[in-house]
Amino acid sequence: MGNFDFLDHLKDENLLNFKKCVRKLLDSTFIVSEKDPVLYDYLTYSSNRIDMSNYLKIIGYDLVVDEEFKYAMLIQNEEDMETAGLKKINHVNFSNKEVLVLIILWMLFLERFGKFEKVYVEFGDIIDRQKQYGIIMGSLTELKTALQRFKRFSLIYYTDTDFKENTIIHLYPTLQFAMDKNQFIQIVNEMAPQLNHNEETFDSQEERQ
């Protein structure tokens, strides 16, 4: 068991940040610098990170801080990965349609990453990319609901809830961790013929223009 005497010596502000970090990680898995700069900065200090890691290991978790992409992520503690009876409370299952939207968002992120300090897209960009690849959510309401779930888990961020065509959506690098590997492979394999056909059609239309 870990030694948590450090909690008794934390000043009020640091103790509050510690509690906020724990709750945020358990609630939404990620802490992103651009969204929660105070909490992220708290975890960038090595001593705070070690204390947090030791604390989380007691309940089967651990912490990863990526200072290049500026996020912190809750992960399973390797020692407890195969322990029976431990529920993965930070594991979320997205539907196949939601995963398709995640794929679109990740492609848009990769296209823009490195060109600007932060990665933004418009709601209309997502709609256009869906049309390009023939991905149908069923209704705009389904797409909006999916985006709300992604925001809940710090994968994206936006302020305009009306979702107009020019609504700005901030994409976070945490998108890359949101897709289950097996589900991702299955969906891509199933969609590959349709995606290739639609992309070729889209390219030929652009050439004619």
PDB file of C-alpha atoms in Angstrom:
ATOM      1  CA  MET A   1       0.000   0.000   0.000  1.00  0.00           C
ATOM      2  CA  GLY A   2       1.143   3.523  -0.711  1.00  0.00           C
ATOM      3  CA  ASN A   3       2.119   6.112   1.812  1.00  0.00           C
ATOM      4  CA  PHE A   4      -0.318   9.012   1.632  1.00  0.00           C
ATOM      5  CA  ASP A   5       1.208  11.203   4.326  1.00  0.00           C
ATOM      6  CA  PHE A   6       1.800  13.816   1.621  1.00  0.00           C
ATOM      7  CA  LEU A   7      -1.932  14.592   1.647  1.00  0.00           C
ATOM      8  CA  ASP A   8      -1.644  15.930   5.181  1.00  0.00           C
ATOM      9  CA  HIS A   9       1.039  18.413   4.107  1.00  0.00           C
ATOM     10  CA  LEU A  10      -0.612  19.765   0.972  1.00  0.00           C
ATOM     11  CA  LYS A  11      -1.672  23.393   1.138  1.00  0.00           C
ATOM     12  CA  ASP A  12      -5.348  24.115   0.569  1.00  0.00           C
ATOM     13  CA  GLU A  13      -4.963  25.071  -3.098  1.00  0.00           C
ATOM     14  CA  ASN A  14      -2.782  22.070  -3.954  1.00  0.00           C
ATOM     15  CA  LEU A  15      -5.059  19.693  -2.066  1.00  0.00           C
ATOM     16  CA  LEU A  16      -8.033  21.065  -3.981  1.00  0.00           C
ATOM     17  CA  ASN A  17      -6.219  20.612  -7.304  1.00  0.00           C
ATOM     18  CA  PHE A  18      -5.269  17.077  -6.310  1.00  0.00           C
ATOM     19  CA  LYS A  19      -8.909  16.222  -5.585  1.00  0.00           C
ATOM     20  CA  LYS A  20     -10.079  17.876  -8.798  1.00  0.00           C
ATOM     21  CA  CYS A  21      -7.528  15.936 -10.841  1.00  0.00           C
ATOM     22  CA  VAL A  22      -8.568  12.608  -9.348  1.00  0.00           C
ATOM     23  CA  ARG A  23     -12.264  13.267  -9.932  1.00  0.00           C
ATOM     24  CA  LYS A  24     -11.712  14.619 -13.440  1.00  0.00           C
ATOM     25  CA  LEU A  25      -9.633  11.605 -14.476  1.00  0.00           C
ATOM     26  CA  LEU A  26     -12.111   9.111 -13.034  1.00  0.00           C
ATOM     27  CA  ASP A  27     -15.013  10.968 -14.633  1.00  0.00           C
ATOM     28  CA  SER A  28     -13.708  11.630 -18.143  1.00  0.00           C
ATOM     29  CA  THR A  29     -10.306   9.852 -18.424  1.00  0.00           C
ATOM     30  CA  PHE A  30      -8.455  12.906 -19.774  1.00  0.00           C
ATOM     31  CA  ILE A  31      -7.226  16.265 -18.572  1.00  0.00           C
ATOM     32  CA  VAL A  32      -6.354  18.487 -21.531  1.00  0.00           C
ATOM     33  CA  SER A  33      -4.160  21.545 -21.081  1.00  0.00           C
ATOM     34  CA  GLU A  34      -6.230  23.728 -23.386  1.00  0.00           C
ATOM     35  CA  LYS A  35      -9.425  22.940 -21.475  1.00  0.00           C
ATOM     36  CA  ASP A  36      -8.136  22.614 -17.887  1.00  0.00           C
ATOM     37  CA  PRO A  37      -4.776  24.446 -17.807  1.00  0.00           C
ATOM     38  CA  VAL A  38      -4.578  24.695 -13.998  1.00  0.00           C
ATOM     39  CA  LEU A  39      -5.128  20.970 -13.468  1.00  0.00           C
ATOM     40  CA  TYR A  40      -2.776  20.015 -16.289  1.00  0.00           C
ATOM     41  CA  ASP A  41      -0.048  22.326 -14.986  1.00  0.00           C
ATOM     42  CA  TYR A  42      -0.440  20.759 -11.550  1.00  0.00           C
ATOM     43  CA  LEU A  43       0.284  17.324 -13.017  1.00  0.00           C
ATOM     44  CA  THR A  44       3.346  18.481 -14.965  1.00  0.00           C
ATOM     45  CA  TYR A  45       5.297  18.770 -11.713  1.00  0.00           C
ATOM     46  CA  SER A  46       7.128  15.494 -11.169  1.00  0.00           C
ATOM     47  CA  SER A  47       6.382  15.289  -7.435  1.00  0.00           C
ATOM     48  CA  ASN A  48       2.652  15.848  -8.008  1.00  0.00           C
ATOM     49  CA  ARG A  49       2.625  13.269 -10.791  1.00  0.00           C
ATOM     50  CA  ILE A  50       4.316  10.652  -8.595  1.00  0.00           C
ATOM     51  CA  ASP A  51       1.908  11.299  -5.705  1.00  0.00           C
ATOM     52  CA  MET A  52      -1.078  11.045  -8.065  1.00  0.00           C
ATOM     53  CA  SER A  53       0.255   7.852  -9.632  1.00  0.00           C
ATOM     54  CA  ASN A  54       0.775   6.184  -6.251  1.00  0.00           C
ATOM     55  CA  TYR A  55      -2.697   7.212  -5.156  1.00  0.00           C
ATOM     56  CA  LEU A  56      -4.370   5.859  -8.296  1.00  0.00           C
ATOM     57  CA  LYS A  57      -2.500   2.556  -8.189  1.00  0.00           C
ATOM     58  CA  ILE A  58      -4.369   1.623  -5.009  1.00  0.00           C
ATOM     59  CA  ILE A  59      -7.583   1.345  -7.075  1.00  0.00           C
ATOM     60  CA  GLY A  60      -5.952  -0.294 -10.090  1.00  0.00           C
ATOM     61  CA  TYR A  61      -5.139   2.774 -12.188  1.00  0.00           C
ATOM     62  CA  ASP A  62      -2.165   4.865 -13.158  1.00  0.00           C
ATOM     63  CA  LEU A  63      -1.416   8.141 -14.883  1.00  0.00           C
ATOM     64  CA  VAL A  64       0.277   9.154 -18.132  1.00  0.00           C
ATOM     65  CA  VAL A  65       1.216  12.777 -18.867  1.00  0.00           C
ATOM     66  CA  ASP A  66       2.161  13.646 -22.442  1.00  0.00           C
ATOM     67  CA  GLU A  67       3.953  17.001 -22.409  1.00  0.00           C
ATOM     68  CA  GLU A  68       4.256  17.123 -26.205  1.00  0.00           C
ATOM     69  CA  PHE A  69       0.513  16.977 -26.829  1.00  0.00           C
ATOM     70  CA  LYS A  70      -0.279  18.426 -23.400  1.00  0.00           C
ATOM     71  CA  TYR A  71      -2.749  15.998 -21.898  1.00  0.00           C
ATOM     72  CA  ALA A  72      -2.948  13.654 -18.921  1.00  0.00           C
ATOM     73  CA  MET A  73      -4.677  10.278 -19.237  1.00  0.00           C
ATOM     74  CA  LEU A  74      -5.993   7.724 -16.776  1.00  0.00           C
ATOM     75  CA  ILE A  75      -4.838   4.194 -17.652  1.00  0.00           C
ATOM     76  CA  GLN A  76      -5.124   0.726 -16.179  1.00  0.00           C
ATOM     77  CA  ASN A  77      -2.302  -0.175 -13.808  1.00  0.00           C
ATOM     78  CA  GLU A  78      -0.283  -2.918 -15.532  1.00  0.00           C
ATOM     79  CA  GLU A  79      -0.225  -5.018 -12.361  1.00  0.00           C
ATOM     80  CA  ASP A  80      -4.032  -5.150 -12.322  1.00  0.00           C
ATOM     81  CA  MET A  81      -4.707  -5.534 -16.071  1.00  0.00           C
ATOM     82  CA  GLU A  82      -5.680  -9.202 -15.724  1.00  0.00           C
ATOM     83  CA  THR A  83      -7.126  -9.064 -12.214  1.00  0.00           C
ATOM     84  CA  ALA A  84     -10.599 -10.593 -12.229  1.00  0.00           C
ATOM     85  CA  GLY A  85     -13.456  -8.569 -10.831  1.00  0.00           C
ATOM     86  CA  LEU A  86     -11.986  -5.097 -11.417  1.00  0.00           C
ATOM     87  CA  LYS A  87     -14.362  -3.092 -13.555  1.00  0.00           C
ATOM     88  CA  LYS A  88     -12.855  -0.650 -16.059  1.00  0.00           C
ATOM     89  CA  ILE A  89     -14.890   2.337 -14.935  1.00  0.00           C
ATOM     90  CA  ASN A  90     -13.235   4.671 -17.440  1.00  0.00           C
ATOM     91  CA  HIS A  91     -14.015   2.385 -20.397  1.00  0.00           C
ATOM     92  CA  VAL A  92     -16.705   3.737 -22.756  1.00  0.00           C
ATOM     93  CA  ASN A  93     -18.229   1.844 -25.653  1.00  0.00           C
ATOM     94  CA  PHE A  94     -19.094   4.038 -28.618  1.00  0.00           C
ATOM     95  CA  SER A  95     -21.535   2.850 -31.274  1.00  0.00           C
ATOM     96  CA  ASN A  96     -20.299   1.992 -34.773  1.00  0.00           C
ATOM     97  CA  LYS A  97     -21.745   5.244 -36.107  1.00  0.00           C
ATOM     98  CA  GLU A  98     -20.002   7.217 -33.378  1.00  0.00           C
ATOM     99  CA  VAL A  99     -16.726   5.508 -34.254  1.00  0.00           C
ATOM    100  CA  LEU A 100     -17.199   6.584 -37.880  1.00  0.00           C
ATOM    101  CA  VAL A 101     -17.515  10.172 -36.688  1.00  0.00           C
ATOM    102  CA  LEU A 102     -14.404   9.708 -34.540  1.00  0.00           C
ATOM    103  CA  ILE A 103     -12.528   8.508 -37.629  1.00  0.00           C
ATOM    104  CA  ILE A 104     -13.584  11.633 -39.511  1.00  0.00           C
ATOM    105  CA  LEU A 105     -12.549  13.888 -36.631  1.00  0.00           C
ATOM    106  CA  TRP A 106      -9.181  12.145 -36.345  1.00  0.00           C
ATOM    107  CA  MET A 107      -8.518  12.506 -40.085  1.00  0.00           C
ATOM    108  CA  LEU A 108      -9.381  16.206 -39.861  1.00  0.00           C
ATOM    109  CA  PHE A 109      -7.069  16.535 -36.861  1.00  0.00           C
ATOM    110  CA  LEU A 110      -4.166  14.904 -38.705  1.00  0.00           C
ATOM    111  CA  GLU A 111      -4.696  17.138 -41.738  1.00  0.00           C
ATOM    112  CA  ARG A 112      -4.436  20.282 -39.644  1.00  0.00           C
ATOM    113  CA  PHE A 113      -2.028  19.253 -36.899  1.00  0.00           C
ATOM    114  CA  GLY A 114       1.280  21.104 -37.039  1.00  0.00           C
ATOM    115  CA  LYS A 115      -0.028  23.879 -39.262  1.00  0.00           C
ATOM    116  CA  PHE A 116      -1.458  25.829 -36.353  1.00  0.00           C
ATOM    117  CA  GLU A 117      -0.923  25.831 -32.597  1.00  0.00           C
ATOM    118  CA  LYS A 118      -4.458  24.551 -32.031  1.00  0.00           C
ATOM    119  CA  VAL A 119      -6.626  22.393 -34.289  1.00  0.00           C
ATOM    120  CA  TYR A 120     -10.055  23.748 -35.178  1.00  0.00           C
ATOM    121  CA  VAL A 121     -12.696  22.650 -37.672  1.00  0.00           C
ATOM    122  CA  GLU A 122     -16.145  23.909 -38.508  1.00  0.00           C
ATOM    123  CA  PHE A 123     -19.287  21.835 -38.095  1.00  0.00           C
ATOM    124  CA  GLY A 124     -19.719  22.117 -41.867  1.00  0.00           C
ATOM    125  CA  ASP A 125     -16.332  20.426 -42.383  1.00  0.00           C
ATOM    126  CA  ILE A 126     -17.621  17.338 -40.587  1.00  0.00           C
ATOM    127  CA  ILE A 127     -20.806  17.299 -42.686  1.00  0.00           C
ATOM    128  CA  ASP A 128     -18.793  17.660 -45.910  1.00  0.00           C
ATOM    129  CA  ARG A 129     -16.458  14.826 -44.957  1.00  0.00           C
ATOM    130  CA  GLN A 130     -19.435  12.601 -44.124  1.00  0.00           C
ATOM    131  CA  LYS A 131     -20.852  13.263 -47.583  1.00  0.00           C
ATOM    132  CA  GLN A 132     -17.459  12.624 -49.180  1.00  0.00           C
ATOM    133  CA  TYR A 133     -17.242   9.164 -47.631  1.00  0.00           C
ATOM    134  CA  GLY A 134     -20.945   8.362 -47.756  1.00  0.00           C
ATOM    135  CA  ILE A 135     -21.232   8.090 -43.983  1.00  0.00           C
ATOM    136  CA  ILE A 136     -24.805   8.533 -42.847  1.00  0.00           C
ATOM    137  CA  MET A 137     -25.594   9.103 -39.166  1.00  0.00           C
ATOM    138  CA  GLY A 138     -29.351   8.956 -39.714  1.00  0.00           C
ATOM    139  CA  SER A 139     -30.011  12.551 -38.711  1.00  0.00           C
ATOM    140  CA  LEU A 140     -28.207  15.706 -37.647  1.00  0.00           C
ATOM    141  CA  THR A 141     -29.549  15.071 -34.165  1.00  0.00           C
ATOM    142  CA  GLU A 142     -27.557  11.814 -34.000  1.00  0.00           C
ATOM    143  CA  LEU A 143     -24.404  13.625 -35.078  1.00  0.00           C
ATOM    144  CA  LYS A 144     -24.941  16.389 -32.532  1.00  0.00           C
ATOM    145  CA  THR A 145     -25.549  13.809 -29.786  1.00  0.00           C
ATOM    146  CA  ALA A 146     -22.300  12.054 -30.726  1.00  0.00           C
ATOM    147  CA  LEU A 147     -20.389  15.338 -30.539  1.00  0.00           C
ATOM    148  CA  GLN A 148     -21.895  16.021 -27.121  1.00  0.00           C
ATOM    149  CA  ARG A 149     -20.575  12.647 -25.887  1.00  0.00           C
ATOM    150  CA  PHE A 150     -17.127  13.382 -27.284  1.00  0.00           C
ATOM    151  CA  LYS A 151     -17.085  16.742 -25.529  1.00  0.00           C
ATOM    152  CA  ARG A 152     -18.094  15.020 -22.292  1.00  0.00           C
ATOM    153  CA  PHE A 153     -14.905  12.933 -22.465  1.00  0.00           C
ATOM    154  CA  SER A 154     -12.563  15.792 -23.443  1.00  0.00           C
ATOM    155  CA  LEU A 155     -12.073  14.622 -27.023  1.00  0.00           C
ATOM    156  CA  ILE A 156     -13.364  17.879 -28.509  1.00  0.00           C
ATOM    157  CA  TYR A 157     -14.613  21.230 -27.273  1.00  0.00           C
ATOM    158  CA  TYR A 158     -17.112  23.812 -28.509  1.00  0.00           C
ATOM    159  CA  THR A 159     -19.254  26.567 -27.052  1.00  0.00           C
ATOM    160  CA  ASP A 160     -21.978  27.068 -29.688  1.00  0.00           C
ATOM    161  CA  THR A 161     -24.574  24.370 -28.969  1.00  0.00           C
ATOM    162  CA  ASP A 162     -26.774  25.400 -31.910  1.00  0.00           C
ATOM    163  CA  PHE A 163     -24.325  23.737 -34.331  1.00  0.00           C
ATOM    164  CA  LYS A 164     -24.504  26.082 -37.284  1.00  0.00           C
ATOM    165  CA  GLU A 165     -22.404  25.319 -40.360  1.00  0.00           C
ATOM    166  CA  ASN A 166     -19.671  27.686 -39.143  1.00  0.00           C
ATOM    167  CA  THR A 167     -19.723  26.493 -35.515  1.00  0.00           C
ATOM    168  CA  ILE A 168     -16.102  26.129 -34.400  1.00  0.00           C
ATOM    169  CA  ILE A 169     -15.092  22.782 -32.881  1.00  0.00           C
ATOM    170  CA  HIS A 170     -11.730  22.374 -31.178  1.00  0.00           C
ATOM    171  CA  LEU A 171     -10.179  18.931 -31.768  1.00  0.00           C
ATOM    172  CA  TYR A 172      -7.953  17.423 -29.084  1.00  0.00           C
ATOM    173  CA  PRO A 173      -5.187  14.818 -29.600  1.00  0.00           C
ATOM    174  CA  THR A 174      -7.042  12.582 -27.131  1.00  0.00           C
ATOM    175  CA  LEU A 175      -9.255  11.540 -30.080  1.00  0.00           C
ATOM    176  CA  GLN A 176      -6.670   8.888 -30.927  1.00  0.00           C
ATOM    177  CA  PHE A 177      -7.436   6.952 -27.736  1.00  0.00           C
ATOM    178  CA  ALA A 178     -11.219   6.949 -28.080  1.00  0.00           C
ATOM    179  CA  MET A 179     -11.540   4.111 -30.577  1.00  0.00           C
ATOM    180  CA  ASP A 180     -11.444   0.453 -29.607  1.00  0.00           C
ATOM    181  CA  LYS A 181      -8.826  -1.175 -31.859  1.00  0.00           C
ATOM    182  CA  ASN A 182     -10.882  -4.233 -32.801  1.00  0.00           C
ATOM    183  CA  GLN A 183     -14.024  -2.204 -33.425  1.00  0.00           C
ATOM    184  CA  PHE A 184     -12.045   0.285 -35.517  1.00  0.00           C
ATOM    185  CA  ILE A 185     -10.550  -2.460 -37.712  1.00  0.00           C
ATOM    186  CA  GLN A 186     -13.928  -4.141 -38.176  1.00  0.00           C
ATOM    187  CA  ILE A 187     -15.672  -0.916 -39.208  1.00  0.00           C
ATOM    188  CA  VAL A 188     -12.922   0.187 -41.587  1.00  0.00           C
ATOM    189  CA  ASN A 189     -12.885  -3.244 -43.271  1.00  0.00           C
ATOM    190  CA  GLU A 190     -16.656  -3.168 -43.679  1.00  0.00           C
ATOM    191  CA  MET A 191     -16.661   0.379 -45.012  1.00  0.00           C
ATOM    192  CA  ALA A 192     -13.505   0.201 -47.163  1.00  0.00           C
ATOM    193  CA  PRO A 193     -15.219  -0.557 -50.542  1.00  0.00           C
ATOM    194  CA  GLN A 194     -17.777   2.212 -50.034  1.00  0.00           C
ATOM    195  CA  LEU A 195     -15.168   4.686 -48.760  1.00  0.00           C
ATOM    196  CA  ASN A 196     -12.899   4.051 -51.754  1.00  0.00           C
ATOM    197  CA  HIS A 197     -15.788   4.374 -54.220  1.00  0.00           C
ATOM    198  CA  ASN A 198     -17.010   7.639 -52.731  1.00  0.00           C
ATOM    199  CA  GLU A 199     -13.503   9.090 -52.546  1.00  0.00           C
ATOM    200  CA  GLU A 200     -12.878   8.292 -56.234  1.00  0.00           C
ATOM    201  CA  THR A 201     -16.229   9.846 -57.169  1.00  0.00           C
ATOM    202  CA  PHE A 202     -15.427  12.925 -55.090  1.00  0.00           C
ATOM    203  CA  ASP A 203     -11.998  13.295 -56.726  1.00  0.00           C
ATOM    204  CA  SER A 204     -13.412  12.990 -60.247  1.00  0.00           C
ATOM    205  CA  GLN A 205     -16.034  15.627 -59.469  1.00  0.00           C
ATOM    206  CA  GLU A 206     -13.325  17.994 -58.256  1.00  0.00           C
ATOM    207  CA  GLU A 207     -11.294  17.416 -61.440  1.00  0.00           C
ATOM    208  CA  ARG A 208     -14.293  18.333 -63.623  1.00  0.00           C
ATOM    209  CA  GLN A 209     -14.717  21.532 -61.639  1.00  0.00           C
TER     210      GLN A 209
END
